[in-house]
Coordinates of C-alpha atoms in Angstrom, one line a residue:
M1 CA -67.7 -0.2 -45.0
I2 CA -65.5 -3.2 -43.9
N3 CA -62.0 -3.2 -45.3
Y4 CA -61.5 -6.9 -46.0
I5 CA -58.0 -8.5 -45.9
M6 CA -57.4 -11.7 -47.9
L7 CA -56.2 -14.9 -46.3
I8 CA -54.9 -17.9 -48.3
L9 CA -55.6 -21.3 -46.8
K10 CA -53.8 -24.5 -47.7
H11 CA -55.2 -27.9 -47.0
A12 CA -52.3 -30.3 -47.7
E13 CA -53.6 -33.6 -46.4
L14 CA -56.8 -33.4 -48.5
F15 CA -54.7 -33.9 -51.7
T16 CA -54.0 -37.5 -50.6
K17 CA -57.7 -38.3 -51.0
S18 CA -59.5 -39.4 -54.2
E19 CA -61.2 -36.7 -56.3
Q20 CA -64.7 -37.6 -55.0
V21 CA -63.6 -37.8 -51.3
R22 CA -61.6 -34.6 -51.7
K23 CA -64.6 -32.6 -53.0
R24 CA -66.8 -33.9 -50.2
F25 CA -64.1 -33.0 -47.6
L26 CA -63.6 -29.6 -49.1
R27 CA -67.3 -28.8 -49.0
K28 CA -67.3 -29.7 -45.3
L29 CA -64.2 -27.7 -44.6
V30 CA -65.8 -24.6 -46.2
R31 CA -68.9 -25.0 -44.1
N32 CA -66.7 -25.3 -41.0
I33 CA -64.8 -22.1 -42.0
K34 CA -68.1 -20.3 -42.4
S35 CA -69.2 -21.5 -39.0
A36 CA -65.9 -20.2 -37.5
L37 CA -66.1 -16.8 -39.3
P38 CA -69.7 -16.2 -40.1
D39 CA -69.0 -12.6 -41.3
A40 CA -66.2 -13.6 -43.7
K41 CA -66.4 -14.3 -47.4
V42 CA -65.1 -17.7 -48.4
N43 CA -64.1 -18.7 -51.9
N44 CA -63.2 -22.4 -52.5
R45 CA -60.9 -22.6 -55.6
R46 CA -60.0 -26.3 -55.1
M47 CA -56.2 -25.7 -54.9
R48 CA -56.6 -23.0 -52.3
I49 CA -59.4 -21.5 -50.2
F50 CA -59.5 -17.8 -50.1
V51 CA -61.1 -16.0 -47.1
Y52 CA -61.9 -12.3 -47.0
A53 CA -62.2 -11.1 -43.4
G54 CA -62.4 -7.8 -41.7
N55 CA -60.3 -8.5 -38.6
E56 CA -56.9 -9.9 -39.6
E57 CA -55.7 -10.9 -36.1
K58 CA -58.9 -12.5 -35.1
A59 CA -59.3 -14.3 -38.4
V60 CA -55.8 -15.8 -38.3
E61 CA -56.2 -16.9 -34.7
I62 CA -59.5 -18.7 -35.4
L63 CA -58.6 -20.3 -38.8
R64 CA -55.4 -21.8 -37.3
R65 CA -57.7 -23.8 -35.1
V66 CA -60.0 -25.1 -37.8
F67 CA -59.2 -28.8 -38.5
G68 CA -58.3 -29.4 -42.1
I69 CA -56.3 -26.2 -42.6
S70 CA -52.5 -26.7 -42.8
S71 CA -51.5 -23.0 -43.1
V72 CA -52.8 -19.5 -43.3
A73 CA -51.2 -16.7 -45.2
I74 CA -52.0 -13.0 -45.3
G75 CA -51.9 -12.1 -49.0
T76 CA -52.5 -9.7 -51.8
E77 CA -54.6 -10.7 -54.8
M78 CA -54.3 -9.1 -58.3
R79 CA -54.7 -10.0 -61.9
F80 CA -51.5 -11.6 -63.3
D81 CA -49.7 -9.0 -65.3
M82 CA -45.9 -9.5 -65.0
E83 CA -45.1 -5.8 -64.9
A84 CA -47.8 -5.0 -62.3
V85 CA -46.8 -8.0 -60.2
K86 CA -43.1 -6.8 -60.2
R87 CA -44.2 -3.3 -59.1
K88 CA -46.3 -4.8 -56.3
A89 CA -43.4 -7.0 -55.2
L90 CA -41.1 -3.9 -55.2
E91 CA -43.6 -2.1 -53.0
I92 CA -43.7 -5.0 -50.5
S93 CA -39.9 -5.1 -50.5
K94 CA -39.6 -1.6 -49.2
A95 CA -40.1 -2.9 -45.7
W96 CA -37.1 -5.2 -46.1
D97 CA -33.5 -4.5 -44.9
G98 CA -31.6 -7.6 -45.9
S99 CA -31.3 -10.5 -48.2
F100 CA -34.3 -12.0 -49.9
A101 CA -35.7 -14.8 -52.1
V102 CA -38.7 -15.1 -54.3
K103 CA -40.5 -18.4 -54.4
S104 CA -43.1 -18.9 -57.1
Q105 CA -45.6 -21.6 -57.9
R106 CA -47.9 -22.1 -60.8
L107 CA -51.0 -23.8 -59.5
T108 CA -52.4 -23.9 -63.0
K109 CA -50.3 -24.2 -66.1
D110 CA -52.2 -21.8 -68.5
I111 CA -49.3 -19.3 -68.8
D112 CA -46.0 -19.6 -70.8
M113 CA -43.8 -18.6 -67.9
T114 CA -42.4 -21.3 -65.6
S115 CA -42.3 -20.8 -61.8
Q116 CA -38.6 -20.3 -61.9
Q117 CA -38.9 -17.6 -64.6
I118 CA -41.5 -15.8 -62.5
S119 CA -39.2 -15.9 -59.5
S120 CA -36.2 -14.8 -61.5
S121 CA -38.0 -11.9 -63.1
I122 CA -39.4 -10.5 -59.8
G123 CA -36.1 -11.1 -58.0
A124 CA -34.0 -9.3 -60.6
F125 CA -36.5 -6.3 -60.5
I126 CA -36.3 -6.0 -56.7
K127 CA -32.5 -6.3 -56.8
K128 CA -32.2 -3.6 -59.5
H129 CA -34.4 -1.1 -57.7
R130 CA -33.5 -1.9 -54.0
G131 CA -30.0 -3.1 -54.2
L132 CA -30.8 -6.1 -51.9
E133 CA -28.9 -9.3 -52.3
V134 CA -30.6 -12.5 -53.4
D135 CA -30.0 -15.5 -51.0
L136 CA -31.9 -18.6 -52.0
K137 CA -30.5 -20.7 -49.1
N138 CA -30.9 -18.5 -46.0
P139 CA -32.8 -15.3 -46.9
K140 CA -33.9 -12.8 -44.3
H141 CA -37.1 -12.2 -46.3
V142 CA -39.1 -14.4 -48.5
L143 CA -41.8 -13.3 -51.0
F144 CA -44.2 -16.1 -52.1
V145 CA -45.9 -15.7 -55.4
E146 CA -48.6 -18.1 -56.5
Y147 CA -50.3 -18.1 -59.9
F148 CA -53.8 -19.5 -60.3
E149 CA -56.2 -19.1 -63.2
G150 CA -55.1 -15.6 -64.3
N151 CA -54.5 -14.2 -60.8
A152 CA -51.4 -13.7 -58.8
Y153 CA -51.3 -14.1 -55.0
L154 CA -48.4 -12.5 -53.1
Y155 CA -47.6 -13.0 -49.4
T156 CA -44.7 -13.0 -47.0
R157 CA -46.4 -14.1 -43.8
T158 CA -47.5 -17.7 -43.2
F159 CA -48.9 -19.2 -40.0
Q160 CA -49.0 -22.9 -39.2
A161 CA -52.5 -24.3 -38.7
V162 CA -53.8 -27.4 -37.0
S163 CA -54.0 -29.5 -40.2
G164 CA -55.7 -32.9 -40.0
L165 CA -59.1 -33.6 -41.6
P166 CA -62.2 -31.4 -41.4
L167 CA -64.5 -32.0 -38.5
S168 CA -67.5 -34.2 -39.1
T169 CA -65.9 -36.3 -41.9
A170 CA -65.1 -39.4 -39.9
G171 CA -68.1 -40.4 -37.8
K172 CA -69.1 -39.8 -34.2
I173 CA -66.9 -40.9 -31.3
I174 CA -67.9 -41.3 -27.6
V175 CA -65.5 -40.0 -25.0
E176 CA -65.9 -39.8 -21.2
N177 CA -64.2 -36.8 -19.7
S178 CA -62.5 -38.4 -16.7
D179 CA -59.3 -36.2 -16.8
P180 CA -57.3 -34.0 -19.2
Y181 CA -56.0 -37.1 -21.1
S182 CA -59.5 -38.0 -22.0
L183 CA -59.9 -34.6 -23.6
L184 CA -56.6 -35.0 -25.4
S185 CA -57.9 -38.3 -26.8
A186 CA -61.0 -36.4 -28.0
W187 CA -58.9 -33.7 -29.6
L188 CA -56.7 -36.2 -31.5
M189 CA -59.9 -37.9 -32.8
M190 CA -61.2 -34.5 -33.8
R191 CA -58.0 -33.9 -35.7
R192 CA -58.8 -37.0 -37.7
G193 CA -62.3 -35.7 -38.6
A194 CA -64.4 -37.2 -35.8
S195 CA -67.3 -35.5 -34.1
I196 CA -67.4 -36.0 -30.4
I197 CA -70.2 -37.1 -28.0
L198 CA -68.8 -36.3 -24.6
R199 CA -69.8 -37.3 -21.2
G200 CA -69.0 -34.3 -19.1
S201 CA -67.7 -30.8 -19.9
K202 CA -65.9 -30.1 -23.2
D203 CA -63.6 -27.6 -21.4
F204 CA -60.9 -26.5 -23.8
L205 CA -62.4 -28.4 -26.7
R206 CA -64.6 -25.3 -27.2
Y207 CA -61.5 -23.7 -28.8
W208 CA -61.5 -26.3 -31.5
D209 CA -65.0 -27.5 -32.4
Y210 CA -65.8 -25.1 -35.3
G211 CA -68.4 -26.7 -37.6
A212 CA -69.3 -29.7 -35.3
E213 CA -69.7 -28.6 -31.7
V214 CA -68.9 -31.2 -29.1
E215 CA -72.1 -32.7 -27.6
E216 CA -71.9 -32.3 -23.8
L217 CA -74.1 -34.9 -22.0
A218 CA -74.5 -35.8 -18.3
E219 CA -74.8 -39.5 -19.2
I220 CA -74.2 -41.7 -22.3
G221 CA -77.3 -43.8 -23.0
D222 CA -78.5 -46.3 -25.5
Q223 CA -79.5 -43.6 -27.9
E224 CA -76.0 -42.1 -28.0
I225 CA -74.4 -45.6 -28.4
Q226 CA -76.7 -46.2 -31.4
R227 CA -75.6 -42.9 -33.0
A228 CA -71.9 -43.4 -32.4
D229 CA -69.3 -45.1 -34.6
G230 CA -66.7 -45.8 -31.9
I231 CA -65.3 -45.0 -28.5
A232 CA -62.0 -43.2 -27.6
R233 CA -60.2 -43.8 -24.4
P234 CA -56.9 -42.5 -23.1
Y235 CA -55.7 -45.7 -21.3
I236 CA -55.2 -49.0 -23.0
S237 CA -57.3 -51.9 -21.8
E238 CA -58.1 -55.4 -23.1
S239 CA -61.3 -54.1 -24.6
S240 CA -61.4 -53.9 -28.4
F241 CA -65.2 -53.5 -28.6
V242 CA -67.7 -52.1 -26.1
N243 CA -71.4 -52.3 -26.7
G244 CA -70.6 -53.4 -30.3
L245 CA -68.5 -50.2 -30.9
P246 CA -64.7 -50.3 -31.7
V247 CA -62.5 -48.8 -29.0
F248 CA -59.7 -46.4 -30.1
Y249 CA -56.7 -45.5 -28.0
P250 CA -55.3 -42.3 -29.7
L251 CA -52.6 -41.8 -27.0
A252 CA -51.1 -45.3 -27.4
A253 CA -48.1 -44.1 -29.3
L254 CA -47.4 -41.0 -27.1
D255 CA -45.5 -41.0 -23.9
K256 CA -46.7 -38.9 -20.9
K257 CA -44.2 -36.1 -21.5
T258 CA -45.5 -35.6 -25.1
C259 CA -49.1 -35.7 -23.9
N260 CA -48.4 -33.1 -21.2
K261 CA -46.6 -30.9 -23.7
L262 CA -49.5 -31.1 -26.2
L263 CA -52.0 -30.3 -23.4
S264 CA -50.0 -27.3 -22.3
F265 CA -50.7 -25.7 -25.7
I266 CA -54.1 -27.0 -26.9
S267 CA -55.7 -26.4 -23.4
K268 CA -55.2 -22.7 -24.1
G269 CA -56.3 -22.8 -27.7
E270 CA -52.8 -22.6 -28.9
L271 CA -50.8 -24.7 -31.4
P272 CA -47.6 -26.6 -30.4
P273 CA -44.6 -25.1 -32.2
S274 CA -44.3 -28.3 -34.3
F275 CA -46.5 -31.3 -34.9
D276 CA -43.4 -33.5 -34.9
L277 CA -44.7 -34.4 -31.5
L278 CA -47.3 -36.5 -33.2
L279 CA -45.0 -38.3 -35.6

């Protein structure tokens, strides 16, 4: 019998979309997650996506590379009973050896307690039984508590994910793999939801194409041009359209140092420490 662990996925950028578009993107994101982790159980609850997987380390590693997910947390799920939640929080705190903070959020407003009241109640309980100091500005340990439709979700570990938009929500883009910068262009278009038709080998893009595998072709012909919605190139030219397709230059705002730094991470299937590189 598999002992499933629960992962809480956030998808921050999707909340900027209209209700209709958000629902469509979420359906696609769930399909991509199932493609990435076919043995996992996936529960889309709109505000969060809950994934129940058997291998914690593998699941976190893969989910961090699924476009559309902004963070992954390893959590505990339980029915919301304040006394039971406080006891669970106390159990979690037994691994702590310094100051702490409790950060709560009500994702639905169907209980009388506010987020601040939940945090204060749990924090006071831990302080009473453990003698640890509360530090809201610079705590050594943080317990996150989320309330959603009668359940409480507790977690202390959060991992940054690739974010962006789910693959296959923004059309098909043709890319010619002439050098690593071409593949970086493809990766940046994938992060904006595009599926890639690639002339050449997808190389490190294999780490990132969950749910919409990169099409590897020896040549790009008329059939591919008819199926495509645009072309992405690493180097700016005078061309705005080629064969009737718009040409995108996703590296236009990035200098070579930034491009090389991004490539040093994503070419190994790793995330850069911060996506400030792309701002």
